[in-house]
Short mmCIF file of C-alpha atoms in Angstrom, two decimals:
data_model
loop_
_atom_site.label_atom_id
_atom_site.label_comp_id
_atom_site.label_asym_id
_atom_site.label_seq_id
_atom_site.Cartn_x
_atom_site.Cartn_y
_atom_site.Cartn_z
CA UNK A 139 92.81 141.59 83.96
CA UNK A 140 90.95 144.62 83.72
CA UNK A 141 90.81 148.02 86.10
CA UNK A 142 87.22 149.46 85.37
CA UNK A 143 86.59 153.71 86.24
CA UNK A 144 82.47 154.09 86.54
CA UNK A 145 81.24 157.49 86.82
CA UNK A 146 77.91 157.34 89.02
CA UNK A 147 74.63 159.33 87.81
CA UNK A 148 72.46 160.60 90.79
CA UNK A 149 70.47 157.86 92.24
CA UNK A 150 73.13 154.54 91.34
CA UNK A 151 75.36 155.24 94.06
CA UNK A 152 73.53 152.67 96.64
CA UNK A 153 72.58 150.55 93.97
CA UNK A 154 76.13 150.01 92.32
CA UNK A 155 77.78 149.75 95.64
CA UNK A 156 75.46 147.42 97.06
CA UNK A 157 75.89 144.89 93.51
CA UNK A 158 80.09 144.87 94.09
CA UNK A 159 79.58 144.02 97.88
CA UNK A 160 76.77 141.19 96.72
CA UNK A 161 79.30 139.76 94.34
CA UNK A 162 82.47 140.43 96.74
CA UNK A 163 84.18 143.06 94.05
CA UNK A 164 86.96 144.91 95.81
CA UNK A 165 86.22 148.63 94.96
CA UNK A 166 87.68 152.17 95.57
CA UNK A 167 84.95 155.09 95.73
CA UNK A 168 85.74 159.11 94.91
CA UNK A 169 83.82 161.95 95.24
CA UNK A 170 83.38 163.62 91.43
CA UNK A 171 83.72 167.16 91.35
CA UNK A 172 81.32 167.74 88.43
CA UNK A 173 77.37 168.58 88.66
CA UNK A 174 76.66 165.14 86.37
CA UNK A 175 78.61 162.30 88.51
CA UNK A 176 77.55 161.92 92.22
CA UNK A 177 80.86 159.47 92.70
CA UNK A 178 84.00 157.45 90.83
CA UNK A 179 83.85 153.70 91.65
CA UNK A 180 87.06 152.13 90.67
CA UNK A 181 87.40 148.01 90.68
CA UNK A 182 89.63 145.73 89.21
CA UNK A 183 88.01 142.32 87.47
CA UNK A 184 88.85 139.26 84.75
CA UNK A 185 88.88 140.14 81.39
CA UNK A 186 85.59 138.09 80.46
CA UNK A 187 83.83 139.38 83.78
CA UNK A 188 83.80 143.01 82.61
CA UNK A 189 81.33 142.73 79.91
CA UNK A 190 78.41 141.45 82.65
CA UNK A 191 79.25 143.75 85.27
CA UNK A 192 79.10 146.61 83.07
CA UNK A 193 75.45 144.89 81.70
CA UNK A 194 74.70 144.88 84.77
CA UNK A 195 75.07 148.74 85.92
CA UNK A 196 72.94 149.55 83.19
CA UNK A 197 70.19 147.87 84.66
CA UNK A 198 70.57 149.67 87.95
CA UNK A 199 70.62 153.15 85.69
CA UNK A 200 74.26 153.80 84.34
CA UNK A 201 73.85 154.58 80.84
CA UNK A 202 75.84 154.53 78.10
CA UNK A 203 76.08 158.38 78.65
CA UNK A 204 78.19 157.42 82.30
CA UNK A 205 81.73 158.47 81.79
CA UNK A 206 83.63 154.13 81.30
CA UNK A 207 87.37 153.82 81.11
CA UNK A 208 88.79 150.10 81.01
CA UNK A 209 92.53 149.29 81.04
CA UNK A 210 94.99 146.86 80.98
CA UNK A 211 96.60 145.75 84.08
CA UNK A 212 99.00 143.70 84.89
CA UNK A 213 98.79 142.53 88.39
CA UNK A 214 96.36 142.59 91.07
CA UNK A 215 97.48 141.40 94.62
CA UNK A 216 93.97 139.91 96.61
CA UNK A 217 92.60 137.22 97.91
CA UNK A 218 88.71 138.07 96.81
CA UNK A 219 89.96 138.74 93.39
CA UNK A 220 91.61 135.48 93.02
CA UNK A 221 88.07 134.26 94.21
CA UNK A 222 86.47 136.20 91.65
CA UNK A 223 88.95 134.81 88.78
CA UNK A 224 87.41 131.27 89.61
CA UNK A 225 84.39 132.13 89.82
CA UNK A 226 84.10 133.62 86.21
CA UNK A 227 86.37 130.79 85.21
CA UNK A 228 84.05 128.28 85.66
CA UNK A 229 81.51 130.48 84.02
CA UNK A 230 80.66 129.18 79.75
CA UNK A 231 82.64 132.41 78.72
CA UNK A 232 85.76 132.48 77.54
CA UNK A 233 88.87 133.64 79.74
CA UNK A 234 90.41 136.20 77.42
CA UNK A 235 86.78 137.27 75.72
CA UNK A 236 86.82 141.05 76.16
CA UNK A 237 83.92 143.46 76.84
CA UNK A 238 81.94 144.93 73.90
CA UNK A 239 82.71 148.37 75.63
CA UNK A 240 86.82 147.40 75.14
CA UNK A 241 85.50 146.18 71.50
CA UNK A 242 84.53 149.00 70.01
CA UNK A 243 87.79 150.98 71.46
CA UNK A 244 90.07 148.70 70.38
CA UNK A 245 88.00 148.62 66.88
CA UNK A 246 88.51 152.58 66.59
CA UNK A 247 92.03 152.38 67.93
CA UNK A 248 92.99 150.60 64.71
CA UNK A 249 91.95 153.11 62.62
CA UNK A 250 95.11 155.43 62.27
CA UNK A 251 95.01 159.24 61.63
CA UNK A 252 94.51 159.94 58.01
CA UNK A 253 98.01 160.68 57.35
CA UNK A 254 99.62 158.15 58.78
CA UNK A 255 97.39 155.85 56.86
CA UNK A 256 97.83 157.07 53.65
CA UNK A 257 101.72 157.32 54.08
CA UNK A 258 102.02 153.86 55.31
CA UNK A 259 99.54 152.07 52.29
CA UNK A 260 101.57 154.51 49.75
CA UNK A 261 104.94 153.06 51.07
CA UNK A 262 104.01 149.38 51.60
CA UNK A 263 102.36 149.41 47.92
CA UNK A 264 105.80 150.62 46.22
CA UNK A 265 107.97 148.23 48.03
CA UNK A 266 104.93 145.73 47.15
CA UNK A 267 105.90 146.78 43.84
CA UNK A 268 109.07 146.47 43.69
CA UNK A 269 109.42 143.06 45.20
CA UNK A 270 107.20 141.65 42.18
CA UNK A 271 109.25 143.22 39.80
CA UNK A 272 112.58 141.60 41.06
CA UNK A 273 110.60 138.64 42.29
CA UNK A 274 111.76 138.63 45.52
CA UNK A 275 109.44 137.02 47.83
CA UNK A 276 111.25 138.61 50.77
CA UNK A 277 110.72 142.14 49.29
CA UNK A 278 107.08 141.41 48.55
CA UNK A 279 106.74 140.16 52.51
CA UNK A 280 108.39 143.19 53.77
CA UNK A 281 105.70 145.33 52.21
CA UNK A 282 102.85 143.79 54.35
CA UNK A 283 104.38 144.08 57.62
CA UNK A 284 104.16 147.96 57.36
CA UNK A 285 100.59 147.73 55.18
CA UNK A 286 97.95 149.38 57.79
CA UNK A 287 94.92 147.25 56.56
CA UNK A 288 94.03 145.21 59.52
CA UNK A 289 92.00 148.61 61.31
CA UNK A 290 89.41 149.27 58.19
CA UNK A 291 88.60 145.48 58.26
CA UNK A 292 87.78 145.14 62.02
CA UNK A 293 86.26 148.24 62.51
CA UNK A 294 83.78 147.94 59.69
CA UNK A 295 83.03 144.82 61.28
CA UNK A 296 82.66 145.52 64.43
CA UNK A 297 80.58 148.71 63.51
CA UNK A 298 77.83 146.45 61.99
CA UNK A 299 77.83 144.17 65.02
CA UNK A 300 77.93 146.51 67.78
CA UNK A 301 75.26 148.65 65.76
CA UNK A 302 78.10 151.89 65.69
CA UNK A 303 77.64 153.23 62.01
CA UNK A 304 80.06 155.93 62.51
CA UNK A 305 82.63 153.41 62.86
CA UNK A 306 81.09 151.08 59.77
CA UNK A 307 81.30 153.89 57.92
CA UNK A 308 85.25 155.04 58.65
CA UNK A 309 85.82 151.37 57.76
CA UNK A 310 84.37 151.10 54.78
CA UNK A 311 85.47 154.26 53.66
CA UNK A 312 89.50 153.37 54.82
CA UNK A 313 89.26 150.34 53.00
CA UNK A 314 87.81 152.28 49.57
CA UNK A 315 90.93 154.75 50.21
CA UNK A 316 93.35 151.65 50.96
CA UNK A 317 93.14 150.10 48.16
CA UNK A 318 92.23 152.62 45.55
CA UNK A 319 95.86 154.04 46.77
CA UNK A 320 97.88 151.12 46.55
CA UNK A 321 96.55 150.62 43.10
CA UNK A 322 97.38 154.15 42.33
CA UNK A 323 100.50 154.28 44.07
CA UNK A 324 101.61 150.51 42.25
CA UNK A 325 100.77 152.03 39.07
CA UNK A 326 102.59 155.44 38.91
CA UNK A 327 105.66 153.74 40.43
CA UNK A 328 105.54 151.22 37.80
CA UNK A 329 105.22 153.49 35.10
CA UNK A 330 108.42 155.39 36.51
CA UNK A 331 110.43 151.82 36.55
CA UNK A 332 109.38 151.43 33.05
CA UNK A 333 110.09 154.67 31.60
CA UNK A 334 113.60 155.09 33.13
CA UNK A 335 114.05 151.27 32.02
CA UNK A 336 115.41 150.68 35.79
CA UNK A 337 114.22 147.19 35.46
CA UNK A 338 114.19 144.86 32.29
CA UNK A 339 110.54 143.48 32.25
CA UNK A 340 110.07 141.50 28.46
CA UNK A 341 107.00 140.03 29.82
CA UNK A 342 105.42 141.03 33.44
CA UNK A 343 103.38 137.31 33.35
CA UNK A 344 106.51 135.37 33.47
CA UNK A 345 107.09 136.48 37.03
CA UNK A 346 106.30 134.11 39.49
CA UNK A 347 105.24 136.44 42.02
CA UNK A 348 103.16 138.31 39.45
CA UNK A 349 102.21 135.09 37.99
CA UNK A 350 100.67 133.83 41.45
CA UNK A 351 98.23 136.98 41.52
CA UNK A 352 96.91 136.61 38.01
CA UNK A 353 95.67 132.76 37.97
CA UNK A 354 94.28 132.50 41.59
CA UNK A 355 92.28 129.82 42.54
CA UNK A 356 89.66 128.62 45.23
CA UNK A 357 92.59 128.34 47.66
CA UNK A 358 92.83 132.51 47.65
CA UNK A 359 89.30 132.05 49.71
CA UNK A 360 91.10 130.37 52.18
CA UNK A 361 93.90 132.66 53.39
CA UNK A 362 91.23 135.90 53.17
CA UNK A 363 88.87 133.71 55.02
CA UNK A 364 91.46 132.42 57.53
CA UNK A 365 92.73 136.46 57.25
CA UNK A 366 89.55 137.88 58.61
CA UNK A 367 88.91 134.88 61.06
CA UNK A 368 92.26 135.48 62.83
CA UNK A 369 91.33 139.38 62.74
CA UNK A 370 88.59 139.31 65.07
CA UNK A 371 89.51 135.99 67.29
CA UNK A 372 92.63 138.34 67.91
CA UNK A 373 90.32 141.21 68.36
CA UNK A 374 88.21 139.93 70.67
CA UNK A 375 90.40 138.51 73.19
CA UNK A 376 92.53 141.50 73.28
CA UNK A 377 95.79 139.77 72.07
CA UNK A 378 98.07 142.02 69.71
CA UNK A 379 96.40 142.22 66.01
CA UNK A 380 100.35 143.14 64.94
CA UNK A 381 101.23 139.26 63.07
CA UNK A 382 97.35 139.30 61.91
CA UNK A 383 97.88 142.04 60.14
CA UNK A 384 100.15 140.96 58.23
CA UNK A 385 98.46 138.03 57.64
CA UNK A 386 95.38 140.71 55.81
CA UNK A 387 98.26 142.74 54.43
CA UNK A 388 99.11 139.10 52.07
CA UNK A 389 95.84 138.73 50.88
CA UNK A 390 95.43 142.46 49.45
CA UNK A 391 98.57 144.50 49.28
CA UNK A 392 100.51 142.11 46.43
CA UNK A 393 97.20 141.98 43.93
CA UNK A 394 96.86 145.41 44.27
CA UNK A 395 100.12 146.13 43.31
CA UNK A 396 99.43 143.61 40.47
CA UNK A 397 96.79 145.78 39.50
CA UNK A 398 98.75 148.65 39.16
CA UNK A 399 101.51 146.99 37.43
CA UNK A 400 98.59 145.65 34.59
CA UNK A 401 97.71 149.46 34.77
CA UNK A 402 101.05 150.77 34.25
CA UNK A 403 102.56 147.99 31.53
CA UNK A 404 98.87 148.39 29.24
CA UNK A 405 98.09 144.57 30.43
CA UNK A 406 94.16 144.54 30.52
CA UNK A 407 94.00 141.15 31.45
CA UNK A 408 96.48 141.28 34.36
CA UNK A 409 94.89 144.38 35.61
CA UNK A 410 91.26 142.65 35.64
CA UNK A 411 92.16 138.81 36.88
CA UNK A 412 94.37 140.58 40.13
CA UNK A 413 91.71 142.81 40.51
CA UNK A 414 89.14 140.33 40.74
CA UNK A 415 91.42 138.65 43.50
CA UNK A 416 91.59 141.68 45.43
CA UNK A 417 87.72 142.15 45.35
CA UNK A 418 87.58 138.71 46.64
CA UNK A 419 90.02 138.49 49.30
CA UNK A 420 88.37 141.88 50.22
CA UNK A 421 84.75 140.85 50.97
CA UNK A 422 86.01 137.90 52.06
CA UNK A 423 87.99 138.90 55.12
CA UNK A 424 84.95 141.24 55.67
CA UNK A 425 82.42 137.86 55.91
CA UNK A 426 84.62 136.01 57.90
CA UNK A 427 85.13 138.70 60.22
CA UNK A 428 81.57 139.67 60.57
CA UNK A 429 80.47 135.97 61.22
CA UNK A 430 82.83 135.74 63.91
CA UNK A 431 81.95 138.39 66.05
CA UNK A 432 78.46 138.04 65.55
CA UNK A 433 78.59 134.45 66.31
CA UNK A 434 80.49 135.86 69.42
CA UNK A 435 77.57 137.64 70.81
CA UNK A 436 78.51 140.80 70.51
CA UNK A 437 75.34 142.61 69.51
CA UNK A 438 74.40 145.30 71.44
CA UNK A 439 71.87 145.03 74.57
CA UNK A 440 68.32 146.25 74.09
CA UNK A 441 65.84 144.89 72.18
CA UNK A 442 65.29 147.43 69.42
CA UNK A 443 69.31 148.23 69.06
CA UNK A 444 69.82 144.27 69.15
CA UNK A 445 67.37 144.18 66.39
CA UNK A 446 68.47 146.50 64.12
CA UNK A 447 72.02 145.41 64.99
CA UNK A 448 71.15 141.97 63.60
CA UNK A 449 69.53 143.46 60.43
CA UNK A 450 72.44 144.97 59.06
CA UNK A 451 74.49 141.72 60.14
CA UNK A 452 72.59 139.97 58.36
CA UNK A 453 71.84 142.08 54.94
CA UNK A 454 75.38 142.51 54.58
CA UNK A 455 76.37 139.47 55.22
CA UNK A 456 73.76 138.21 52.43
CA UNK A 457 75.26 141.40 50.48
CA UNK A 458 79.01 139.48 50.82
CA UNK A 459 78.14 136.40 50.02
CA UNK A 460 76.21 137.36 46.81
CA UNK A 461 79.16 139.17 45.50
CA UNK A 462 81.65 136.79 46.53
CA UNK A 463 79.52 133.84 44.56
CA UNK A 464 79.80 136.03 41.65
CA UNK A 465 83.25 136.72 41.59
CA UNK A 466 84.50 133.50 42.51
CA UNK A 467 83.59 132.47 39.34
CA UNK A 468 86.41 133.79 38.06
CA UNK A 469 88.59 131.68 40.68
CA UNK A 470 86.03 128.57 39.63
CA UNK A 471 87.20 129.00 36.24
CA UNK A 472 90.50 129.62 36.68
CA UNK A 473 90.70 126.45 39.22
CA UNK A 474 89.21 124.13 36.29
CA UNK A 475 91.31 125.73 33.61
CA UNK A 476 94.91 124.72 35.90
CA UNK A 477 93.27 121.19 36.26
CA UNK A 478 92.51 120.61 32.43
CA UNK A 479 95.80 122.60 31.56
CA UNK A 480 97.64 119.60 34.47
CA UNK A 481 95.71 116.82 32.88
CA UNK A 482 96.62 117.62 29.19
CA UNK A 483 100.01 118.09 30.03
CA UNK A 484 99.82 114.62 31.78
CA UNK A 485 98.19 112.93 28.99
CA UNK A 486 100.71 114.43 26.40
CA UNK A 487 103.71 113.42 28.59
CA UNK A 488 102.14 109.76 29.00
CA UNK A 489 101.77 109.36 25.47
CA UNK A 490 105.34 110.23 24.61
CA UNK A 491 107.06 108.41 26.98
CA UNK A 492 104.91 105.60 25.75
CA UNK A 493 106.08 105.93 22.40
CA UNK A 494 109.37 106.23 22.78
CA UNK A 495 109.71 103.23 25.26
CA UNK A 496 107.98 100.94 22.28
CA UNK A 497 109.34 102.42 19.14
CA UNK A 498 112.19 104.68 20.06
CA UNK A 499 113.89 103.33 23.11
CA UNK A 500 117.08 104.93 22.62
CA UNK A 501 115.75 108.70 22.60
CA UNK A 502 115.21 110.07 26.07
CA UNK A 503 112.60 112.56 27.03
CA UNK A 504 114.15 115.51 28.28
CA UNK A 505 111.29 118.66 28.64
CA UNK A 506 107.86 118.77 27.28
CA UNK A 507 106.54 122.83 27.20
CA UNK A 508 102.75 123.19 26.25
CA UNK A 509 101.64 126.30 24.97
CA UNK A 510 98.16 127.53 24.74
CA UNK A 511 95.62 130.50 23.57
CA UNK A 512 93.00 132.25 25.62
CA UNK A 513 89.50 131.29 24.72
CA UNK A 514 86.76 133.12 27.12
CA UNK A 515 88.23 135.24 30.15
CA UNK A 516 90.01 132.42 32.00
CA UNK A 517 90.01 129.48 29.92
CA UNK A 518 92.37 128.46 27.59
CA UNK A 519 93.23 125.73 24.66
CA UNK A 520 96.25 123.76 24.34
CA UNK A 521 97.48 124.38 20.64
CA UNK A 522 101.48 123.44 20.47
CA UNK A 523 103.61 121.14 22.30
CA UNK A 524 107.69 121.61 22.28
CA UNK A 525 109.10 118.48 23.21
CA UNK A 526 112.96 118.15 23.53
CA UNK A 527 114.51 114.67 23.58
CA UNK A 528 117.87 112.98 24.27
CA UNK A 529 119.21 111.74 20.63
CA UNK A 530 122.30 109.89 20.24
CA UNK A 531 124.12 110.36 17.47
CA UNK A 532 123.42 108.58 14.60
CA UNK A 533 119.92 107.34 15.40
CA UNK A 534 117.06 107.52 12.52
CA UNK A 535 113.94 109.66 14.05
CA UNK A 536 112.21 109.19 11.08
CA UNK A 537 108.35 109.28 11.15
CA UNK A 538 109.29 110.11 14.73
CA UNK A 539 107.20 113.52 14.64
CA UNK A 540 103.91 112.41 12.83
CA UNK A 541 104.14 108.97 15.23
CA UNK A 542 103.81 111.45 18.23
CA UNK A 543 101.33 113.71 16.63
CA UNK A 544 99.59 111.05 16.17
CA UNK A 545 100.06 109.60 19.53
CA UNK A 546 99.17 113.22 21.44
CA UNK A 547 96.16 113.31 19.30
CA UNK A 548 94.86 109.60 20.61
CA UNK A 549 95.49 111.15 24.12
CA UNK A 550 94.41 115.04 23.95
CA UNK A 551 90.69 114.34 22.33
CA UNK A 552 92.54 117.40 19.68
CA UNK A 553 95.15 118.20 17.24
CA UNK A 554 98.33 119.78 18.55
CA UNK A 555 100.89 121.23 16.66
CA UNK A 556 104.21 119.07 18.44
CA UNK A 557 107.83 120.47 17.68
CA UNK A 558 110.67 118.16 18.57
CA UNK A 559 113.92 120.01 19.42
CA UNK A 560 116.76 117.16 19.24
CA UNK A 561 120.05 116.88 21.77
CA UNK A 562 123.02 115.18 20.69
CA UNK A 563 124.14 112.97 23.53
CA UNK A 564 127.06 110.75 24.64
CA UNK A 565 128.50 108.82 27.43
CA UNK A 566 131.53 107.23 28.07
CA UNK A 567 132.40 103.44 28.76
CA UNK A 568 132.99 102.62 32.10
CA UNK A 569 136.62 101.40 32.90
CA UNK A 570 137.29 97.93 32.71
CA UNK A 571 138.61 96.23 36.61
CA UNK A 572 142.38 96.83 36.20
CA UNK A 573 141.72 100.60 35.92
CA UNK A 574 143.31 100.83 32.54
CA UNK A 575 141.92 103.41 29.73
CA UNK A 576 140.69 101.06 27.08
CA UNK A 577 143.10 101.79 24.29
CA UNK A 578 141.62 103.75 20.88
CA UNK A 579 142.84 104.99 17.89
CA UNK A 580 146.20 106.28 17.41
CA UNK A 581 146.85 109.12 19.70
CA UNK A 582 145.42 106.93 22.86
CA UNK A 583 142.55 109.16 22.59
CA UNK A 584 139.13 107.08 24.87
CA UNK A 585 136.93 105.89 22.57
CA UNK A 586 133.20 107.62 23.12
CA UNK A 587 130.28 104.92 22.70
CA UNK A 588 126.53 105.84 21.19
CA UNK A 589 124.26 106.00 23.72
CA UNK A 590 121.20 108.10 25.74
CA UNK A 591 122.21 110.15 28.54
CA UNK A 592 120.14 111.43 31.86
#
């Protein structure tokens, strides 16, 4: 519910009364002091009833330069109201839809002072950092909950819908600022960790959580896209953006850290792949949240403004998904490289099991490792295989290695250069019924038996 404040031009005073009594509004009317405003007509109304009354003022010659305030309420005790709730109820607009007016406020209301933005993207990109380098998921979590990137996002949006390029512009230009910081801010306080050695890093890609920003795949499009859905659904129907923030904060506050820690630790190719992510998930909450509120209908009224309003929509949505095609090959690449790197590693572990279950069924596979070398950007070759196996003692092996070179070969299409690491291994016999030790040598020592262990 909704409590709308109208300041009345000269000549809408009949008019707007005359359109709340036709559709049974209960109003309150003041006098306005000012040489502008003839009257103050206050009148509460549904959330998704506001935008049409409003439309419909204009018509009888409240502009957009009429003094609008619309807030929150939280109960309103009448029986024509109640009316009015059903009536707009069983309108085709959604209950909690809110007025392109409340929209644009809301939109700018995200935006946070300069200072406060800046302090809160510095803070949330160190503890960002941090949390990769101990790989703690719950440190790198804790850093998007205070990340302040959910206002740029809408309100560039929003901007382009409503046709308000003062606010498209903030947006963009927060966002530029946003990220360029937390990159900055990753970097410097990853060079810090690494020149007072608080932190032993031997190699930053052997990090899970630092691992997950550097080989991203097509499923990255779907949390930015889900992201920048969820930011303007929760826009638009005035519920808090708080949790979907967050939810924007995942998608671009850990690979720009990444970025900075590629910057920081002289790792070119870290620095580039999480950048490309970030880029990505980037214009990709953008899209997502442009589509939606267009879709939405909030363009602005008039023909010309409606117009032009749909232009932009549309060039920079065209603009989005242009640069989103391009970088995405990246992800394409990287998505094909994890399937052929999952598919080699299948075939090699298929043809050693096989092997060893027809020639060498007392050895037991243990761990297979694969390790490969970058070819173009993204794609890489599988060169050596380290496979370590169950031996027990006494057991010939030889021929063993060429026997599964050749074997990986038949499999792989390619030669790879296979290392077997042997482990000793022995069991003991079970007891017999009686629960006697079965005797051995002198000493009553239990006699150990050749055999492969799990």
């Amino acid at each position: 519910m909704r409590l709308v404040h109208v300041s009345l031009p000269p000549g809408t005073y009949g008019k707007v009364i005359s359109a709340l009594d036709e559709q049974e509004i209960d109003y309150v009317v003041t006098e306005e002091a000012s040489d502008r405003y003839t009257h103050v007509v206050m009148f509460p109304l549904p959330t998704n009833a506001v935008e049409q009354v409003l439309a419909n003022f204009r018509e009888l010659g409240v502009d957009d330069d009429a003094i609008t305030v619309v807030t929150e309420v939280q109960a309103v005790e009448s029986r024509r109201f109640e009316d009015l709730e059903e009536q707009f109820a069983e309108a085709d607009v959604n209950e909690d839809r809110i007025a392109r007016e409340e929209l644009r406020g809301k939109a700018d209301q995200l935006l946070s002072t300069p200072s406060t933005y800046i302090a809160l993207t510095i803070v949330s990109a160190v503890v960002a950092t941090a949390g990769l380098l101990l790989d703690s998921p719950a440190t790198v979590v804790g850093s998007m909950v205070i990340a302040p990137l959910i206002g740029p996002a809408m309100a560039a949006a929003v901007g382009t819908v409503v046709d308000d390029t003062e606010l498209f512009r903030a947006g963009v230009k927060y966002q530029i600022i946003g990220v360029g910081l937390s990159v900055l801010a990753a970097a410097v306080f990853a060079f810090s960790v690494e020149a007072t050695n608080l932190v032993q890093v031997t190699d930053l890609r052997s990090i899970e959580e630092v691992r997950g920003r550097i080989t991203p795949d097509f499923l990255s499009l779907a949390v930015a896209i889900g992201a920048g859905t969820a930011g303007a659904v929760s826009l638009t129907t005035g519920v808090s953006t708080a949790l979907v923030g967050v939810m924007i904060a995942v998608a671009l506050i850990p690979p720009a850290a990444t970025v900075g820690l590629g910057i920081a630790y002289g790792l070119g190719r870290v620095a580039l792949s999480a950048g490309v992510l970030t880029l990505v998930n980037l214009l990709s909450i953008e899209l997502a949240a442009l589509v939606v509120l267009y879709q939405a209908g909030y363009a602005p009224e008039g023909f010309f403004r409606a117009r032009g309003a749909r232009s932009d929509t549309v060039k920079r949505v065209g603009v989005l998904l242009v640069a989103i095609a391009v970088l995405s090959l990246f992800l394409g690449g990287v998505t094909y490289d994890s399937y052929q790197q999952a598919r080699t590693e299948d075939a090699v572990d298929d043809a050693i099991v096989e092997t060893l279950s027809s020639e060498y069924p007392s050895l037991q596979r243990h761990d297979i490792s694969l390790m490969a070398e970058q070819r173009l950007l993204v794609l890489r070759r599988t060169t050596g295989a380290v496979v370590t196996l169950g031996v027990p003692p006494g057991t010939d092996t030889g021929g063993l290695l060429s026997t599964l070179e050749t074997a990986i070969y038949d499999a792989v299409g390619h030669d790879i250069r296979v290392e077997l690491r042997y482990v000793a291994v022995e069991y003991t016999e079970p007891r017999p019924p009686g629960g006697e030790t079965p005797s051995g040598p002198a000493g009553g020592a239990g006699r150990l038996s050749r055999g492969a262990a799990g």
